[in-house]
mmCIF file of C-alpha atoms in Angstrom:
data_model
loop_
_atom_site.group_PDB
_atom_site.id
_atom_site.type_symbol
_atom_site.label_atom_id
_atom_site.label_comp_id
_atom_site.label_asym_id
_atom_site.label_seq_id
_atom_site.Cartn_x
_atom_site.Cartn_y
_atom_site.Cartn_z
ATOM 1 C CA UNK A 1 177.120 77.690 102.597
ATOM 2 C CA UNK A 2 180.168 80.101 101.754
ATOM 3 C CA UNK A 3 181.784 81.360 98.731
ATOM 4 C CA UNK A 4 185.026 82.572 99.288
ATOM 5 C CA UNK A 5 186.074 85.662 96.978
ATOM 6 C CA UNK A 6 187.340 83.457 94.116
ATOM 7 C CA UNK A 7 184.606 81.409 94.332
ATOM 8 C CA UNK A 8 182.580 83.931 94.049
ATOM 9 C CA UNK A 9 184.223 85.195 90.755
ATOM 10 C CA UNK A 10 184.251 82.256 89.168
ATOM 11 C CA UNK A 11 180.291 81.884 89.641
ATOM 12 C CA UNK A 12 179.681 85.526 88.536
ATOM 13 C CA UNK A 13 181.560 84.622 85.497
ATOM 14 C CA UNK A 14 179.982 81.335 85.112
ATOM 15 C CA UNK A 15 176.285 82.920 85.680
ATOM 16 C CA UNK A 16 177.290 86.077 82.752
ATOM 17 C CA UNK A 17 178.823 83.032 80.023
ATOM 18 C CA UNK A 18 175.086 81.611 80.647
ATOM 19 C CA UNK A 19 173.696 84.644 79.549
ATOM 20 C CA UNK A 20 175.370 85.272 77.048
ATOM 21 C CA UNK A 21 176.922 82.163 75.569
ATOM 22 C CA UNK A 22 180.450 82.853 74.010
ATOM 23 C CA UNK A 23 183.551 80.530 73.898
ATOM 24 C CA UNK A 24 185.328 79.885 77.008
ATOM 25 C CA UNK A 25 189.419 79.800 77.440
ATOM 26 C CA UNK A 26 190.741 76.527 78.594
ATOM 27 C CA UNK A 27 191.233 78.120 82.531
ATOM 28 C CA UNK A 28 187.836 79.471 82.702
ATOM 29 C CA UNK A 29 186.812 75.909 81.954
ATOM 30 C CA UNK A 30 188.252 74.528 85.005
ATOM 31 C CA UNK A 31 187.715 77.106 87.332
ATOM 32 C CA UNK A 32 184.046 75.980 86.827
ATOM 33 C CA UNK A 33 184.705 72.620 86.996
ATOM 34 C CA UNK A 34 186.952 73.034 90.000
ATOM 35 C CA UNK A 35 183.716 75.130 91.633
ATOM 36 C CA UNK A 36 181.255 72.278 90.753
ATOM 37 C CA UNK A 37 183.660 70.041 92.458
ATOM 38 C CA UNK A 38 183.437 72.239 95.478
ATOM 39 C CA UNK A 39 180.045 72.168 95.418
ATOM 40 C CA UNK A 40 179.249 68.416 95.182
ATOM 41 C CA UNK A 41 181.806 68.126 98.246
ATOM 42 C CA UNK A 42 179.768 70.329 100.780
ATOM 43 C CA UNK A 43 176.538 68.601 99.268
ATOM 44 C CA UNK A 44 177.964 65.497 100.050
ATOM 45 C CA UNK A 45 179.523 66.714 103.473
ATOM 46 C CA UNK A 46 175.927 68.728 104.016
ATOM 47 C CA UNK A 47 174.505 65.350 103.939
ATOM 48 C CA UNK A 48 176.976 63.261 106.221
ATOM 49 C CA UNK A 49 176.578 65.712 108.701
ATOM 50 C CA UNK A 50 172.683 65.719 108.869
ATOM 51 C CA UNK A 51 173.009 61.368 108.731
ATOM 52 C CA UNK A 52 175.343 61.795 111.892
ATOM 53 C CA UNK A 53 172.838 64.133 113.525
ATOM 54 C CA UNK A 54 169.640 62.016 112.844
ATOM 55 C CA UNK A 55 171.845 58.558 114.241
ATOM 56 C CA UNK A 56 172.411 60.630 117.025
ATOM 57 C CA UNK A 57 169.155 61.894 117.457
ATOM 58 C CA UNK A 58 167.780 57.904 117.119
ATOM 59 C CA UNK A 59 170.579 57.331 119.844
ATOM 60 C CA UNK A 60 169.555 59.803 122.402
ATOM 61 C CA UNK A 61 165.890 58.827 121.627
ATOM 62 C CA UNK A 62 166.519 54.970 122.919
ATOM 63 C CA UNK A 63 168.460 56.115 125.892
ATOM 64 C CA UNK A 64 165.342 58.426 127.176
ATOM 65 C CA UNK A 65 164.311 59.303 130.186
ATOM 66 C CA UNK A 66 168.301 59.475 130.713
ATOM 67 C CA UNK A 67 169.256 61.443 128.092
ATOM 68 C CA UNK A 68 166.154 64.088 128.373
ATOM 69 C CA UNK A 69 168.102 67.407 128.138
ATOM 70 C CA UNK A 70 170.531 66.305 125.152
ATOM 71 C CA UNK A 71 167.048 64.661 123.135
ATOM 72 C CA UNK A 72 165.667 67.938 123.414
ATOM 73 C CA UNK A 73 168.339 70.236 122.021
ATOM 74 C CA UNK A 74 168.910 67.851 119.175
ATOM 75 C CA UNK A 75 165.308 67.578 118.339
ATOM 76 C CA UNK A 76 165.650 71.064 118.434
ATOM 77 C CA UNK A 77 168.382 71.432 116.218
ATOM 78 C CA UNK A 78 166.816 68.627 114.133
ATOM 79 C CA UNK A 79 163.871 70.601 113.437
ATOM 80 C CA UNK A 80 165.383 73.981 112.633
ATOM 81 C CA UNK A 81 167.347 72.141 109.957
ATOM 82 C CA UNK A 82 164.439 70.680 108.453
ATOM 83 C CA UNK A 83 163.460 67.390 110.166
ATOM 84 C CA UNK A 84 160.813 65.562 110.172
ATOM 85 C CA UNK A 85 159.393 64.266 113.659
ATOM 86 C CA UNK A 86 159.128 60.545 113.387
ATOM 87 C CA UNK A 87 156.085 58.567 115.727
ATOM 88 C CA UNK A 88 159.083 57.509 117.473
ATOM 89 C CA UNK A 89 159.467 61.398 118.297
ATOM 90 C CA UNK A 90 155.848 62.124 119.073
ATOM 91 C CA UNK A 91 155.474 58.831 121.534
ATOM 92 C CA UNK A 92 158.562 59.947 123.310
ATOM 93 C CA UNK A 93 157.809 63.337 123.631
ATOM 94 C CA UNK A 94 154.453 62.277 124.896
ATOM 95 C CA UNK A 95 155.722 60.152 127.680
ATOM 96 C CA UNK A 96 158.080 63.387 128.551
ATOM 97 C CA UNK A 97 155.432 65.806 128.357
ATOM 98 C CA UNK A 98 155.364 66.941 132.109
ATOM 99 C CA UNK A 99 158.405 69.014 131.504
ATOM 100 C CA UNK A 100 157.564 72.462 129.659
ATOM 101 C CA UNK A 101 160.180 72.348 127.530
ATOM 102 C CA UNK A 102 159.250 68.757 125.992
ATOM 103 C CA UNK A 103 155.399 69.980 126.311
ATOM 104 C CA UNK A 104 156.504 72.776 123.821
ATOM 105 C CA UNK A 105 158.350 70.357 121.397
ATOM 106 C CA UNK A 106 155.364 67.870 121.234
ATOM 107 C CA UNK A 107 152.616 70.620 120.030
ATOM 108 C CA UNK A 108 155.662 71.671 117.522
ATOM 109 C CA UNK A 109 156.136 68.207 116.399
ATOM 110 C CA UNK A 110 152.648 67.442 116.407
ATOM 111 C CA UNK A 111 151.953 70.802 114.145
ATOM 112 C CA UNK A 112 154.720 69.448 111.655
ATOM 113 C CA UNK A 113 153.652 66.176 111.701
ATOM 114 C CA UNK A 114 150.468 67.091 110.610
ATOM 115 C CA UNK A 115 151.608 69.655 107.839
ATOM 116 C CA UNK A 116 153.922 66.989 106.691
ATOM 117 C CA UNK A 117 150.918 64.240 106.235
ATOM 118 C CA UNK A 118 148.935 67.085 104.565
ATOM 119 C CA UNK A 119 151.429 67.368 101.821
ATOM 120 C CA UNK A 120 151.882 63.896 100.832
ATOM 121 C CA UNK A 121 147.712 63.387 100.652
ATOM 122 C CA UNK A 122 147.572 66.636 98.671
ATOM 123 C CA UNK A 123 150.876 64.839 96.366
ATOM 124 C CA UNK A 124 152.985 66.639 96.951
ATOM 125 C CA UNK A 125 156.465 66.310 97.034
ATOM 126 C CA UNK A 126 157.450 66.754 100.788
ATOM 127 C CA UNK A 127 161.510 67.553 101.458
ATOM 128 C CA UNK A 128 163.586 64.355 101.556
ATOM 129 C CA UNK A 129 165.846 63.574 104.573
ATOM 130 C CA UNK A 130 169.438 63.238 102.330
ATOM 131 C CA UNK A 131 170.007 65.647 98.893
ATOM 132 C CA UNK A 132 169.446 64.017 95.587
ATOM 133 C CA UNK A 133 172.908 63.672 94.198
ATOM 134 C CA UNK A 134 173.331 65.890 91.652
ATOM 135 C CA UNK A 135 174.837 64.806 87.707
ATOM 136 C CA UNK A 136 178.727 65.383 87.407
ATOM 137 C CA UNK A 137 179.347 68.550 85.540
ATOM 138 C CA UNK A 138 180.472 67.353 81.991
ATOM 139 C CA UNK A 139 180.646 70.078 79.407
ATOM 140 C CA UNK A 140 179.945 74.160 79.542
ATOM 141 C CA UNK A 141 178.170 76.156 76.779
ATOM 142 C CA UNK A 142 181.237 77.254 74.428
ATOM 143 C CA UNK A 143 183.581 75.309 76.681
ATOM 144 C CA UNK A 144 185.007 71.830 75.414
ATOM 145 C CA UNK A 145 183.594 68.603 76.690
ATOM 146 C CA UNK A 146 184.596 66.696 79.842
ATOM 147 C CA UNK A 147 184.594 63.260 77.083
ATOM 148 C CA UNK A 148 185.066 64.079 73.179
ATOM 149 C CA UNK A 149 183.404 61.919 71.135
ATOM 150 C CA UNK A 150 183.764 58.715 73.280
ATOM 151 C CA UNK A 151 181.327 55.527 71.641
ATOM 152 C CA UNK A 152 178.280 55.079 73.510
ATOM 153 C CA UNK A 153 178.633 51.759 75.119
ATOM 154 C CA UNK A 154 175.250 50.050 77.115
ATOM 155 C CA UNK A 155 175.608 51.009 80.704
ATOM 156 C CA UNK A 156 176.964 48.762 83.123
ATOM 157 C CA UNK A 157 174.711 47.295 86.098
ATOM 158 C CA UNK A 158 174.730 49.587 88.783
ATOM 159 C CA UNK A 159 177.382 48.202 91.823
ATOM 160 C CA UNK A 160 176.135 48.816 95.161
ATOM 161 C CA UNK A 161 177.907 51.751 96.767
ATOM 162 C CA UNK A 162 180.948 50.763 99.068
ATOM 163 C CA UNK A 163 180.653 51.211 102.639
ATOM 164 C CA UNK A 164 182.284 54.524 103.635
ATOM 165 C CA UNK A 165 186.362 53.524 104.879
ATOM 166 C CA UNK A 166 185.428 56.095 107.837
ATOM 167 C CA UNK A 167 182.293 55.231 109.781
ATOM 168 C CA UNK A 168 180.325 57.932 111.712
ATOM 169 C CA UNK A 169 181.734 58.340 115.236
ATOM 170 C CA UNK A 170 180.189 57.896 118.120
ATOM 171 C CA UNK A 171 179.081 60.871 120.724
ATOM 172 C CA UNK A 172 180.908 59.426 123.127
ATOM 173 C CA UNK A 173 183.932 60.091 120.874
ATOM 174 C CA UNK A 174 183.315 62.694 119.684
ATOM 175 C CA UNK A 175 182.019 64.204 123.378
ATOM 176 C CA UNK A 176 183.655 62.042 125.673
ATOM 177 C CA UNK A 177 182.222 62.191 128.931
ATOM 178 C CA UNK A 178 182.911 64.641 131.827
ATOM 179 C CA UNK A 179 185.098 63.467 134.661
ATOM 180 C CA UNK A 180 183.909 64.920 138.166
ATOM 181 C CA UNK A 181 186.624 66.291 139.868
ATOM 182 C CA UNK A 182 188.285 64.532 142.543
ATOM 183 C CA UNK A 183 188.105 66.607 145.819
ATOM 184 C CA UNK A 184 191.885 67.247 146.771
ATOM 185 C CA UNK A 185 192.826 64.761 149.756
ATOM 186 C CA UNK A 186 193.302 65.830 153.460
ATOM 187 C CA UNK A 187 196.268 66.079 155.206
ATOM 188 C CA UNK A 188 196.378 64.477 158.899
ATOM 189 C CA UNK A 189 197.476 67.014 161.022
ATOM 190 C CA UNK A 190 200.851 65.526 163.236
ATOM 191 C CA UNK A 191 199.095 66.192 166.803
#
């Protein structure tokens, strides 16, 4: 993640006011509320991307042996971004172990695999596959509040969260698939 220059001002300033609490002005308010905003989005955009890669991943996984080379690199990628190697991984890098690069893969998988069962005997926590949403940003040290002095009313039961109005795309949309050229056709020669 980023922080463009502004950004970047606004958290210094943010960080110093936690410091050393004094009152804020009305602008330096929002410029942290605008950066928390800003923040939640790449969380939540953080999080739609790794769900796209993983659906991908499960994707390439049930089209093996065909889809061999692209498995690989996104296990790859899947692993430098934190993944954890499902059964479903280890039995179908197992059945591809002949190749060297999949032979590699399985003793990493198998190595993470086991560190990951490890942790959760030992208790502890082990990383989660999506980011725990984080609570909205409602009020700042010396700042004002996001709510003044609304009556507490008993929360309402929970609604189950709407289906996103974009669903992921497919690889084939998003990579469509390569079109061999066609050779150019031969002329007859008048003879």
């Amino acid at each position: 993640m980023a922080f463009s220059a502004d950004e970047l001002r606004v958290l210094r300033r943010a960080l110093a006011i936690a410091l050393h609490p004094a009152p804020l002005p009305d602008e330096d308010v929002q410029d942290c509320l605008r950066l928390a905003g800003s923040l939640d989005e790449a969380v939540g955009e953080a999080g739609r991307l790794r769900a796209f890669l993983l659906a991908d991943l499960v994707r390439y996984r049930n089209a093996l042996p065909g889809s061999l080379s692209g498995y690989l690199e996104l296990l790859q990628d899947a692993l430098a971004a934190g993944y954890d190697p499902r059964p479903e991984d280890l039995a179908a890098l197992r059945a591809l172990r002949g190749g060297p690069v999949a032979a590699a893969l399985l003793e990493r998988c198998q190595v993470l695999a086991e560190r990951s069962v490890r942790a959760r005997l030992a208790g502890r926590a082990v990383p989660a596959t999506a980011p725990a949403p984080r609570s909205r940003l409602l009020a700042l040290p010396g700042g004002r509040a996001a709510e003044p002095d609304k009556p507490k009313t008993p929360a309402a039961p929970a609604r189950p969260a709407a289906p996103s109005e974009r669903p992921a795309p497919k690889p084939s949309e998003v990579f469509p698939p390569r079109r061999r050229p066609n050779p150019p056709p031969q002329e007859r020669a008048a003879g």
